[in-house]
Amino acid sequence: MSKSTFQAVPAALRALSIEQKGLEALDLALRAPGDDGLGAAFARAVAALGAATGRVIVTGMGKSGHVARKIAATLASTGQPAHFVHPAEASHGDLGMVTNDDVVLALSWSGETAELAAIITYAKRFAIPLIAFTSRADSALGREADICLCLPNAQEACPNGLAPTTSTTMLLVLGDALAVALLEARGFTARDFGVFHPGGKLGAKLAYVRDVMHTGERIPRIRIGARMADAIVEMSSKGFGCVGVFEPSGALAGIITDGDLRRHLRANLLVDTPVEEVMTRSPRTISPNALAAEALKIISRRISALLVVEEARVVGIVHFHDLLRLGAA
């Protein structure tokens, strides 16, 4: 490789520019009006997948196959049961993975991938809905599909126009769009997302506050009317850098934090100052059914702990260090 004739960054920028134009063409195609356009076909595909009682069987060969695997994984992780079936293996027994309740989503830029023949024939024979991602509606795949999502032609980023680059990006993005449209149609929430992502940092953020909070005697508390000397003893013994101030009825009246102490520091603070003169009224709290990620949004350098409230009663406390140990921070 000659350094005088090759420059890496300009080559990368050309590739990005070409692929960006492909995505712009895809955007325009989705926005185009009419019942025979990509947008209308996309809406029908979302409806068909949403109505399916089985799984989405995603298939493709070569680079399209790699994209198909990713689409299947994204669908599954967002609540749409999905499975990748290799088209070459399909004719050697893997067609048994496909049931009459499923929907087949087949990817082929040319629409003429020979290895897809077996799974296309199987879908037609058993009346299994077939959705196609292709750039040619008049191809073998496009003609046989019940719903054909015909992508606009685009220049490959490869300087020889051969290596699948822009085309695979467009297939991947359309698959992501399909998954997002489906999850929005189902009202899929962050809590639902957590069911499928229990591991790692993401899983930690999707854990519930109730799973990490401290309860019972661990909650720092003081009665309203008490002296600040007693409040500081309670704060120090519990180690959360704060203490909840409670009415005789048990209702939360306020909170005293390290910051409140610094702001009210004076000679007679511990001698004759009642807690209600120092406490912050209407403190920020969180529900035990909130996600750890929600607690993390509230907790900052100024707020290191949150009282956990359910049905107007304090049921726990969660500290920034708890989120650190969990892995959410």
XYZ file of C-alpha atoms in Angstrom:
329
model
C 0.000 0.000 0.000
C 1.464 3.323 -1.056
C 1.060 6.136 1.457
C 1.421 8.650 -1.356
C -1.669 7.369 -3.189
C -3.896 6.360 -0.269
C -5.386 8.553 2.457
C -7.472 6.767 5.058
C -9.625 9.602 6.387
C -10.782 10.935 2.976
C -11.678 7.348 1.994
C -13.704 6.957 5.185
C -15.477 10.275 4.612
C -16.381 9.263 1.050
C -17.832 6.011 2.348
C -19.846 7.832 4.996
C -21.130 10.340 2.462
C -22.249 7.635 0.046
C -23.981 5.612 2.753
C -25.646 8.744 4.100
C -27.114 9.372 0.643
C -28.495 5.844 0.711
C -30.231 6.539 4.014
C -31.580 9.817 2.656
C -33.059 7.913 -0.297
C -34.608 5.436 2.146
C -36.088 8.309 4.142
C -37.664 9.819 1.034
C -39.046 6.449 -0.066
C -40.718 5.895 3.307
C -42.270 9.376 3.201
C -43.626 9.036 -0.361
C -47.445 8.908 -0.482
C -49.457 6.198 -2.209
C -50.664 2.677 -1.483
C -47.943 1.079 -3.578
C -44.965 2.839 -1.972
C -42.482 1.741 0.662
C -44.287 3.560 3.472
C -47.561 1.742 2.800
C -45.766 -1.617 2.563
C -43.928 -0.851 5.801
C -47.229 -0.165 7.591
C -48.658 -3.465 6.300
C -45.542 -5.300 7.469
C -45.852 -3.847 10.979
C -49.517 -4.873 11.097
C -48.732 -8.402 9.885
C -45.928 -8.897 12.397
C -47.993 -7.430 15.214
C -50.851 -9.828 14.443
C -48.632 -12.923 14.287
C -49.222 -15.463 17.046
C -45.893 -17.184 16.404
C -42.371 -15.903 15.775
C -40.708 -13.825 13.107
C -38.422 -16.115 11.090
C -35.700 -13.861 9.705
C -33.507 -15.206 6.902
C -30.872 -14.038 4.461
C -27.653 -15.191 2.809
C -24.148 -13.714 2.985
C -23.985 -10.128 4.202
C -27.776 -9.946 4.189
C -27.711 -12.969 6.462
C -25.517 -11.153 8.973
C -27.958 -8.253 8.923
C -30.862 -10.701 9.294
C -29.283 -12.163 12.430
C -29.021 -8.690 13.934
C -32.640 -7.859 13.049
C -33.819 -11.105 14.653
C -31.835 -10.276 17.809
C -33.245 -6.735 17.942
C -36.818 -7.970 17.489
C -36.380 -10.583 20.218
C -34.844 -8.089 22.654
C -37.764 -5.700 22.162
C -40.483 -8.238 22.861
C -41.180 -9.658 19.383
C -40.294 -13.394 19.384
C -37.871 -13.880 16.491
C -35.411 -16.463 15.236
C -32.808 -16.546 12.467
C -32.922 -19.501 10.064
C -29.999 -19.943 7.681
C -31.452 -20.354 4.167
C -28.945 -23.023 3.149
C -29.678 -25.052 6.286
C -33.422 -24.621 5.793
C -33.494 -27.219 3.000
C -31.577 -29.667 5.201
C -34.087 -29.893 8.036
C -34.233 -26.417 9.561
C -37.577 -25.755 7.872
C -38.944 -27.713 10.810
C -38.305 -24.591 12.885
C -40.952 -22.703 10.894
C -44.589 -23.113 11.932
C -47.892 -22.000 10.429
C -48.189 -19.329 13.126
C -44.933 -17.664 12.101
C -44.115 -14.858 9.679
C -41.055 -15.092 7.417
C -38.939 -11.974 6.872
C -36.474 -12.581 4.018
C -33.607 -10.243 3.092
C -31.981 -10.159 -0.339
C -30.801 -6.980 -2.033
C -31.037 -8.519 -5.513
C -34.043 -10.659 -4.669
C -32.488 -13.506 -6.654
C -30.607 -15.356 -3.893
C -30.843 -19.006 -4.907
C -30.504 -20.312 -1.345
C -33.795 -18.623 -0.375
C -35.779 -20.818 -2.774
C -36.514 -23.565 -0.225
C -37.840 -21.292 2.494
C -39.843 -19.197 -0.019
C -41.445 -22.357 -1.436
C -42.181 -23.649 2.066
C -43.833 -20.364 3.076
C -46.034 -20.361 -0.022
C -46.955 -24.047 0.365
C -48.158 -23.659 3.948
C -49.600 -20.138 3.579
C -47.038 -18.618 5.942
C -46.902 -14.828 5.438
C -43.732 -13.778 3.615
C -42.287 -10.275 3.958
C -39.386 -9.276 1.717
C -36.639 -6.679 2.059
C -35.225 -6.216 -1.449
C -34.293 -3.536 -3.964
C -36.197 -5.219 -6.813
C -39.941 -5.728 -6.612
C -39.824 -7.719 -9.866
C -37.289 -10.233 -8.529
C -38.111 -13.816 -7.563
C -38.349 -12.828 -3.904
C -40.275 -9.637 -4.609
C -42.865 -11.428 -6.759
C -43.478 -14.215 -4.234
C -43.649 -11.985 -1.169
C -47.014 -11.194 0.375
C -45.565 -7.831 1.414
C -42.577 -6.455 -0.480
C -40.594 -3.631 1.076
C -38.765 -2.397 -1.988
C -35.758 -0.290 -1.037
C -34.475 2.407 -3.405
C -31.364 1.625 -5.433
C -28.228 3.210 -4.014
C -24.532 3.380 -4.797
C -22.334 1.043 -2.775
C -19.599 2.770 -0.778
C -17.113 0.262 -2.161
C -15.125 2.086 -4.919
C -15.635 -0.944 -7.163
C -19.372 -0.910 -6.518
C -19.232 -4.569 -5.466
C -18.854 -5.054 -1.713
C -22.239 -4.775 0.079
C -21.913 -1.574 2.092
C -24.639 0.999 1.497
C -27.107 -1.781 0.727
C -26.518 -3.602 4.015
C -26.700 -0.335 5.947
C -30.100 0.380 4.408
C -31.348 -3.144 5.189
C -30.123 -2.833 8.767
C -31.700 0.580 9.317
C -35.024 -0.551 7.851
C -34.933 -3.547 10.208
C -34.294 -1.248 13.171
C -37.180 0.961 12.058
C -39.432 -2.085 11.889
C -38.466 -3.162 15.420
C -39.027 0.345 16.808
C -42.418 0.676 15.109
C -43.470 -2.685 16.549
C -42.398 -1.883 20.099
C -44.162 1.484 19.963
C -47.317 -0.163 18.629
C -47.280 -2.587 21.578
C -46.514 0.116 24.151
C -43.249 -1.641 25.038
C -41.692 0.162 28.027
C -38.288 0.332 29.680
C -39.610 -2.063 32.333
C -40.526 -4.562 29.587
C -37.062 -4.054 28.114
C -35.532 -4.992 31.451
C -37.151 -8.450 31.341
C -35.018 -9.322 28.301
C -31.840 -7.570 29.492
C -31.138 -8.732 33.063
C -27.356 -8.856 32.632
C -24.583 -6.268 32.548
C -24.730 -2.521 33.048
C -27.946 -2.190 31.057
C -29.613 -4.838 33.201
C -28.470 -3.010 36.339
C -30.090 0.224 35.198
C -33.302 -1.692 34.509
C -33.412 -3.224 38.003
C -36.040 -1.888 40.383
C -35.368 0.464 43.277
C -37.117 -2.028 45.593
C -34.374 -4.559 44.808
C -31.571 -2.318 46.057
C -33.128 -0.060 48.719
C -32.492 -0.305 52.471
C -35.544 -0.839 54.666
C -36.679 -1.025 58.296
C -34.200 0.104 60.926
C -31.704 1.095 58.227
C -33.853 4.108 57.310
C -32.479 7.237 59.076
C -35.407 8.948 60.831
C -36.099 11.590 63.472
C -39.334 13.020 64.867
C -40.304 16.580 64.102
C -39.551 18.808 67.114
C -36.337 16.947 67.919
C -33.056 18.828 68.312
C -30.368 18.941 65.690
C -27.960 17.141 68.040
C -30.196 14.061 67.867
C -30.534 14.385 64.080
C -26.747 14.412 63.622
C -26.386 11.313 65.796
C -28.964 9.512 63.627
C -27.312 10.679 60.408
C -23.906 9.495 61.599
C -25.127 6.099 62.801
C -26.953 5.232 59.565
C -24.276 6.582 57.226
C -26.443 7.855 54.343
C -25.583 11.537 54.738
C -29.198 12.438 55.469
C -32.072 11.857 57.870
C -35.811 11.873 57.242
C -37.942 14.067 59.481
C -41.325 12.531 60.317
C -44.624 13.751 61.724
C -46.049 11.894 64.742
C -48.417 10.193 62.278
C -45.451 8.737 60.408
C -45.852 11.025 57.391
C -42.688 12.479 55.894
C -42.262 16.148 56.821
C -38.842 16.799 55.323
C -35.225 15.757 55.079
C -31.934 17.010 56.477
C -28.826 16.447 54.368
C -25.140 17.198 54.734
C -25.753 20.221 52.543
C -28.447 21.518 54.911
C -25.979 21.252 57.800
C -23.369 23.291 55.928
C -25.888 25.973 55.018
C -27.139 26.335 58.625
C -23.819 25.922 60.411
C -23.605 28.219 63.459
C -22.421 28.123 67.082
C -25.734 27.098 68.678
C -26.869 24.700 65.933
C -26.609 21.600 68.129
C -27.837 23.222 71.339
C -31.307 24.628 70.759
C -32.136 24.356 67.034
C -35.178 22.195 66.189
C -34.911 20.002 63.092
C -37.767 21.788 61.324
C -35.648 24.965 61.098
C -32.989 23.130 59.095
C -34.877 20.490 57.120
C -35.819 20.748 53.461
C -39.559 20.436 53.104
C -41.105 18.395 50.272
C -37.884 16.484 49.501
C -37.400 14.572 46.289
C -38.420 10.929 46.670
C -38.799 7.896 44.444
C -41.151 4.928 44.171
C -39.937 1.395 44.949
C -41.323 0.396 41.548
C -39.128 2.904 39.703
C -36.109 1.715 37.776
C -32.570 2.130 39.075
C -31.934 4.280 35.982
C -34.636 6.710 37.177
C -32.994 6.936 40.603
C -29.663 7.572 38.914
C -31.141 10.514 36.986
C -32.219 12.162 40.242
C -29.167 11.363 42.340
C -26.246 13.689 41.736
C -23.411 15.285 43.658
C -25.947 17.466 45.446
C -28.330 14.557 46.223
C -26.561 11.385 47.290
C -29.576 9.495 48.632
C -33.307 9.260 48.020
C -36.077 8.261 50.388
C -38.329 5.657 48.827
C -42.038 6.384 49.233
C -45.038 4.164 48.533
C -48.625 5.240 49.247
C -47.392 8.302 51.155
C -45.229 6.165 53.490
C -41.423 5.970 53.536
C -40.526 2.331 52.912
C -36.798 2.600 52.210
C -33.769 4.610 51.211
C -31.428 4.211 48.232
C -27.927 5.680 48.102
C -25.644 6.460 45.190
C -23.236 3.807 46.460
C -25.996 1.211 46.136
C -26.333 2.080 42.454
C -22.556 1.861 42.080
C -22.507 -1.632 43.593
C -25.406 -2.664 41.390
C -23.548 -1.407 38.322
C -26.171 1.143 37.284
C -23.836 4.115 37.712
